[in-house]
XYZ file of C-alpha atoms in Angstrom:
330
model
C 17.985 8.619 -3.812
C 15.244 6.969 -5.762
C 12.686 9.428 -6.994
C 9.431 8.145 -8.573
C 6.305 9.484 -10.079
C 3.176 7.622 -8.583
C -0.408 7.611 -9.428
C -3.020 7.685 -6.837
C -2.944 4.471 -4.696
C 0.543 3.510 -6.386
C 3.757 2.883 -4.230
C 2.817 4.803 -1.103
C 3.576 8.079 0.429
C 5.026 8.090 3.848
C 4.427 4.831 5.622
C 2.815 6.498 8.468
C 1.583 4.215 11.247
C -2.230 4.363 11.889
C -2.991 4.576 15.575
C -6.203 4.319 17.234
C -7.308 6.715 19.966
C -7.399 5.328 23.370
C -10.389 3.018 23.797
C -10.564 2.607 20.172
C -9.308 -0.619 19.018
C -9.234 -3.644 21.523
C -6.436 -6.190 21.942
C -8.062 -9.688 21.623
C -5.493 -12.604 21.113
C -7.687 -15.292 22.680
C -8.620 -17.071 19.265
C -5.332 -16.560 17.556
C -2.925 -19.469 17.340
C -0.586 -20.938 14.831
C -1.576 -23.493 12.527
C -5.137 -22.373 12.864
C -6.054 -23.576 9.342
C -4.531 -27.005 9.707
C -7.694 -29.002 9.379
C -9.292 -27.055 6.459
C -6.428 -25.501 4.458
C -3.160 -26.801 5.715
C -0.963 -25.320 2.893
C -2.289 -21.873 3.255
C 1.024 -20.260 4.342
C 2.719 -21.613 1.233
C 0.009 -20.611 -0.922
C 0.128 -16.987 0.046
C 3.937 -17.034 0.256
C 3.854 -17.910 -3.514
C 1.480 -15.195 -4.367
C 3.274 -12.720 -2.668
C 6.593 -13.686 -4.180
C 5.065 -13.384 -7.740
C 3.786 -9.909 -6.825
C 7.185 -8.586 -5.308
C 8.815 -10.028 -8.644
C 6.489 -7.803 -10.613
C 7.317 -4.703 -8.431
C 9.317 -4.212 -5.171
C 6.987 -1.368 -4.227
C 4.792 -4.482 -3.182
C 7.025 -4.719 -0.045
C 6.471 -1.224 1.571
C 2.856 -1.126 0.209
C 1.892 -4.294 1.955
C 3.580 -3.427 5.326
C 1.858 -0.131 5.197
C -1.572 -1.559 4.494
C -1.406 -3.902 7.590
C -0.411 -1.124 9.926
C -3.549 0.966 8.371
C -5.800 -1.909 8.757
C -4.777 -2.858 12.404
C -5.003 0.720 13.737
C -8.415 1.483 12.572
C -10.925 -0.886 14.217
C -8.342 -3.752 14.522
C -6.749 -6.115 12.198
C -9.945 -7.061 10.320
C -9.095 -6.316 6.623
C -11.640 -3.452 6.769
C -9.079 -1.008 4.883
C -9.258 -3.402 1.796
C -13.155 -2.926 1.361
C -14.257 -0.683 -1.481
C -16.625 2.141 -1.129
C -20.059 1.239 -2.423
C -23.502 2.912 -2.607
C -23.733 5.556 -0.052
C -20.891 4.267 2.053
C -17.437 5.721 1.840
C -14.972 3.088 3.131
C -11.784 3.530 5.155
C -9.703 3.239 1.774
C -11.153 6.290 0.497
C -10.481 8.535 3.509
C -8.204 11.459 2.516
C -5.424 10.009 4.761
C -5.567 6.678 3.126
C -5.572 7.801 -0.727
C -1.802 7.315 -0.711
C -2.047 3.800 0.271
C -0.341 1.808 -2.740
C -2.517 0.085 -5.157
C 0.144 -2.818 -5.039
C -0.719 -3.670 -1.290
C -4.445 -3.979 -2.136
C -3.437 -6.054 -5.243
C -1.292 -8.364 -3.083
C -4.191 -9.061 -0.924
C -6.624 -9.674 -3.795
C -4.184 -12.002 -5.614
C -3.277 -14.029 -2.637
C -6.869 -14.575 -1.748
C -7.521 -15.773 -5.293
C -4.738 -18.219 -4.976
C -5.964 -19.547 -1.722
C -9.691 -19.975 -3.066
C -8.398 -21.767 -6.022
C -7.395 -24.782 -3.787
C -10.276 -27.211 -3.202
C -11.123 -27.203 0.464
C -9.687 -23.658 1.134
C -12.244 -21.635 -0.732
C -14.064 -19.117 1.693
C -12.198 -20.644 4.656
C -9.394 -18.186 5.076
C -10.117 -14.634 6.093
C -8.815 -11.619 4.320
C -7.349 -10.376 7.595
C -5.244 -13.335 8.033
C -4.281 -13.189 4.372
C -2.904 -9.856 4.895
C -1.113 -10.717 8.021
C 0.524 -13.616 6.356
C 1.326 -11.418 3.245
C 3.013 -8.774 5.402
C 5.282 -11.226 6.943
C 6.125 -12.858 3.652
C 6.828 -9.408 1.945
C 9.240 -8.444 4.763
C 11.077 -11.790 4.595
C 11.232 -11.504 0.801
C 13.018 -8.229 1.272
C 15.652 -9.623 3.616
C 13.816 -9.066 6.834
C 13.000 -11.608 9.553
C 10.491 -14.489 8.855
C 8.361 -15.262 11.984
C 5.406 -17.382 12.870
C 2.016 -15.533 12.198
C -0.731 -16.144 14.732
C -4.006 -16.883 12.740
C -7.743 -16.874 13.413
C -8.958 -13.245 12.746
C -12.257 -12.751 11.196
C -13.048 -10.057 8.604
C -14.772 -6.983 9.877
C -18.448 -6.200 9.165
C -18.112 -2.625 8.493
C -15.598 -0.048 6.787
C -16.234 3.586 7.056
C -14.022 6.645 6.360
C -15.389 8.423 9.382
C -13.627 5.597 11.492
C -10.228 6.790 10.199
C -10.565 10.246 11.671
C -7.989 11.267 14.256
C -6.139 7.997 13.911
C -3.270 9.015 11.809
C -0.459 10.751 13.745
C 1.034 13.388 11.399
C 4.781 13.269 10.434
C 5.492 16.275 13.007
C 4.501 14.236 16.069
C 7.111 14.232 18.944
C 8.034 11.154 21.063
C 5.507 11.909 23.701
C 2.530 11.964 21.192
C 3.968 8.949 19.321
C 4.383 6.922 22.629
C 0.928 7.879 23.833
C -0.883 6.861 20.620
C 0.947 3.419 20.521
C 0.149 2.847 24.171
C -3.722 3.217 23.213
C -3.149 -0.014 21.253
C -1.190 -1.853 23.901
C 2.055 -1.125 22.154
C 5.216 -0.045 24.035
C 7.701 2.675 23.257
C 10.104 0.095 22.162
C 7.207 -1.498 19.843
C 6.723 1.949 18.293
C 10.378 2.452 17.520
C 10.627 -0.916 16.267
C 7.659 -0.554 13.827
C 8.838 2.696 12.673
C 11.628 1.039 11.049
C 9.093 -0.204 8.390
C 9.955 2.914 6.700
C 13.182 1.221 5.652
C 11.197 0.051 2.670
C 8.723 2.889 2.137
C 8.256 5.812 0.024
C 7.127 9.262 0.908
C 5.509 12.056 -1.265
C 7.377 15.450 -0.958
C 4.417 17.130 0.803
C 4.925 14.975 3.903
C 8.271 16.580 4.577
C 8.609 19.749 2.773
C 8.203 21.701 6.071
C 11.506 20.398 7.039
C 13.429 21.445 3.884
C 11.746 24.663 3.034
C 11.405 28.171 4.544
C 14.109 30.260 6.144
C 16.008 27.439 7.634
C 16.377 23.479 7.215
C 15.189 21.559 10.366
C 18.269 21.487 12.405
C 18.026 17.693 13.175
C 18.372 16.939 9.439
C 21.715 16.513 7.610
C 22.430 19.601 5.465
C 23.567 17.315 2.803
C 20.652 15.179 2.920
C 18.346 18.227 2.953
C 20.014 19.505 -0.180
C 19.410 16.158 -1.795
C 15.845 16.165 -0.982
C 15.572 19.918 -2.024
C 16.867 18.839 -5.542
C 14.230 15.908 -5.527
C 11.415 17.995 -4.334
C 11.796 21.438 -6.129
C 9.261 24.389 -5.598
C 6.088 23.518 -7.203
C 6.856 19.912 -7.511
C 4.507 17.415 -8.975
C 2.395 16.125 -6.155
C 2.745 12.520 -7.443
C 6.540 12.627 -6.862
C 7.767 10.518 -4.037
C 11.309 9.553 -2.699
C 12.466 6.466 -0.908
C 12.440 6.688 2.777
C 15.962 4.885 3.199
C 18.239 6.460 0.682
C 20.948 4.002 1.460
C 19.349 0.548 1.154
C 15.742 1.225 -0.151
C 15.303 -2.338 -1.442
C 16.352 -4.194 1.761
C 14.395 -4.619 4.966
C 17.225 -3.863 7.508
C 18.447 -1.771 10.420
C 19.920 0.809 8.020
C 16.820 2.948 9.071
C 18.446 3.389 12.550
C 21.978 4.169 11.015
C 20.111 6.924 8.965
C 18.597 8.424 12.055
C 22.220 8.578 13.684
C 23.319 10.538 10.521
C 20.384 12.998 10.527
C 18.834 11.194 7.521
C 15.565 10.549 9.059
C 13.017 11.650 6.179
C 9.949 12.498 8.556
C 10.139 14.528 11.682
C 8.457 11.682 13.518
C 11.390 9.600 12.202
C 14.183 11.744 13.423
C 12.770 12.499 16.800
C 13.418 8.873 17.691
C 17.151 9.876 17.696
C 17.038 13.525 18.545
C 15.087 12.844 21.629
C 17.766 11.545 24.315
C 14.876 9.341 25.918
C 14.725 7.027 22.776
C 18.212 7.510 21.400
C 19.633 4.412 23.336
C 17.302 2.121 21.613
C 18.175 3.541 18.227
C 21.757 3.301 18.818
C 21.379 -0.242 19.987
C 19.615 -1.366 16.879
C 21.827 0.461 14.624
C 24.562 -1.615 16.077
C 22.760 -4.941 16.170
C 20.568 -6.194 13.327
C 19.852 -9.265 15.353
C 18.420 -7.337 18.268
C 16.302 -5.114 16.040
C 14.964 -8.155 14.087
C 13.916 -9.773 17.510
C 12.235 -6.526 18.730
C 10.476 -6.111 15.468
C 9.020 -9.597 15.278
C 7.618 -9.028 19.020
C 6.102 -5.796 17.785
C 4.480 -7.100 14.760
C 2.978 -10.036 16.708
C 1.543 -7.567 19.270
C 0.246 -5.369 16.333
C -1.278 -8.326 14.795
C -3.426 -8.971 18.023
C -5.101 -5.422 17.958
C -8.821 -5.498 17.660
C -9.083 -9.116 16.497
C -12.847 -9.914 15.654
C -14.311 -12.980 16.937
C -17.729 -14.735 16.849
C -20.525 -12.470 15.687
C -18.008 -9.646 15.372
C -16.835 -10.739 11.861
C -17.040 -13.254 9.202
C -14.832 -14.570 6.156
C -15.349 -12.432 3.237
C -15.834 -13.997 -0.137
C -14.406 -10.879 -1.910
C -11.950 -9.042 0.221
C -12.981 -5.671 -1.448
C -16.852 -6.323 -0.655
C -18.512 -6.812 2.671
C -20.687 -10.026 2.720
C-alpha cells in the first residue's frame, strides 16, 4: 500500500463525490454537443490532451486529483468550473469550504495549465470555457491511466459565482448507506448504477486517514472489512497519525484506472464505508460482481455515467460566460 504525506490541496483525500440536494443542480444538456469548438478552436481537444499528459508525467496524483475536481465541480451548482475560482475580497469561494480543502492542488494546476495552452493558440484565446477544459482534462486523465476514452460533449459556460456556502450539505459522508447514496445521486438525475460506476473513480484516489479511522479503531474493526486489510491500514494510520498522511484507495493497482475497485470490494477491501456498502448491501452486490468480472461492462457503464454527470447544471446564455482566468470571475 502506498502511504504519502500531503500538504493542503496536495494529492487528495478520499475522492468523495459531491452531490447536490434535490432541486439544487439542474440537468441541462440542450446546448452540449461534440465538436462544439470546431469553428473557433478545432484542435482544442488535442491541445488539452497534451497539457494533461505533461502534467501526469510530472505526477500521477494528477489523475485522481482531476477526476475528483470534476465531481466536486459538477455536484455543486453544476459543471461550471466554479470550484476552480479563488476566494477574493469578502467572498469565500467553493474551494475554501472545509470539505474542499483536501482537493489536490494538482487538479487545479491541470486546469490552469490546460487553459494556458489553449489560450496560447491564435483564435482560441478566451473562446473555450474553463468548465469544458475541466471536462476534457478529466477524460484525458482517465485515459492516460488506462481507463476508457470517450467523446466529451462540449458547450458549457463558466459560472458567475462561487461561494463556500453553496457547498453546505452537498458532500455525502463516507458513512452513507446505499439508500442515502442512491437518493443523493438521483437528485442529479443519476441512477444507482451510475453512482456505483462513478464510485469506481476511487480506483485512482487517495484518502486521508481520518476519513476511515472509524472503521479500523475502537473495540472492533468494521466486520465488512478484511481483517488483513484493516491491520495494514492500522499500520499505515497509527494512533495520533499526522493528519497529512494519506493512503491509496486501491491497494492493488493504485496507478491504473481499472475494475480492480470492484474486486477489492468483493474481498472486503473497500476503504470507505460508502465504498464497501456497495458490496455488503445485497441490492447493489450483483452490479459489483458483474463489473468485477467484466472490465468492458464497467467501462461502458462508466462512460455513460460520466456523460450524464457532465450534463448536470450546465450554464447557458446569461447564466454564464467564458472566464479569462479560470481562478477569477470576470
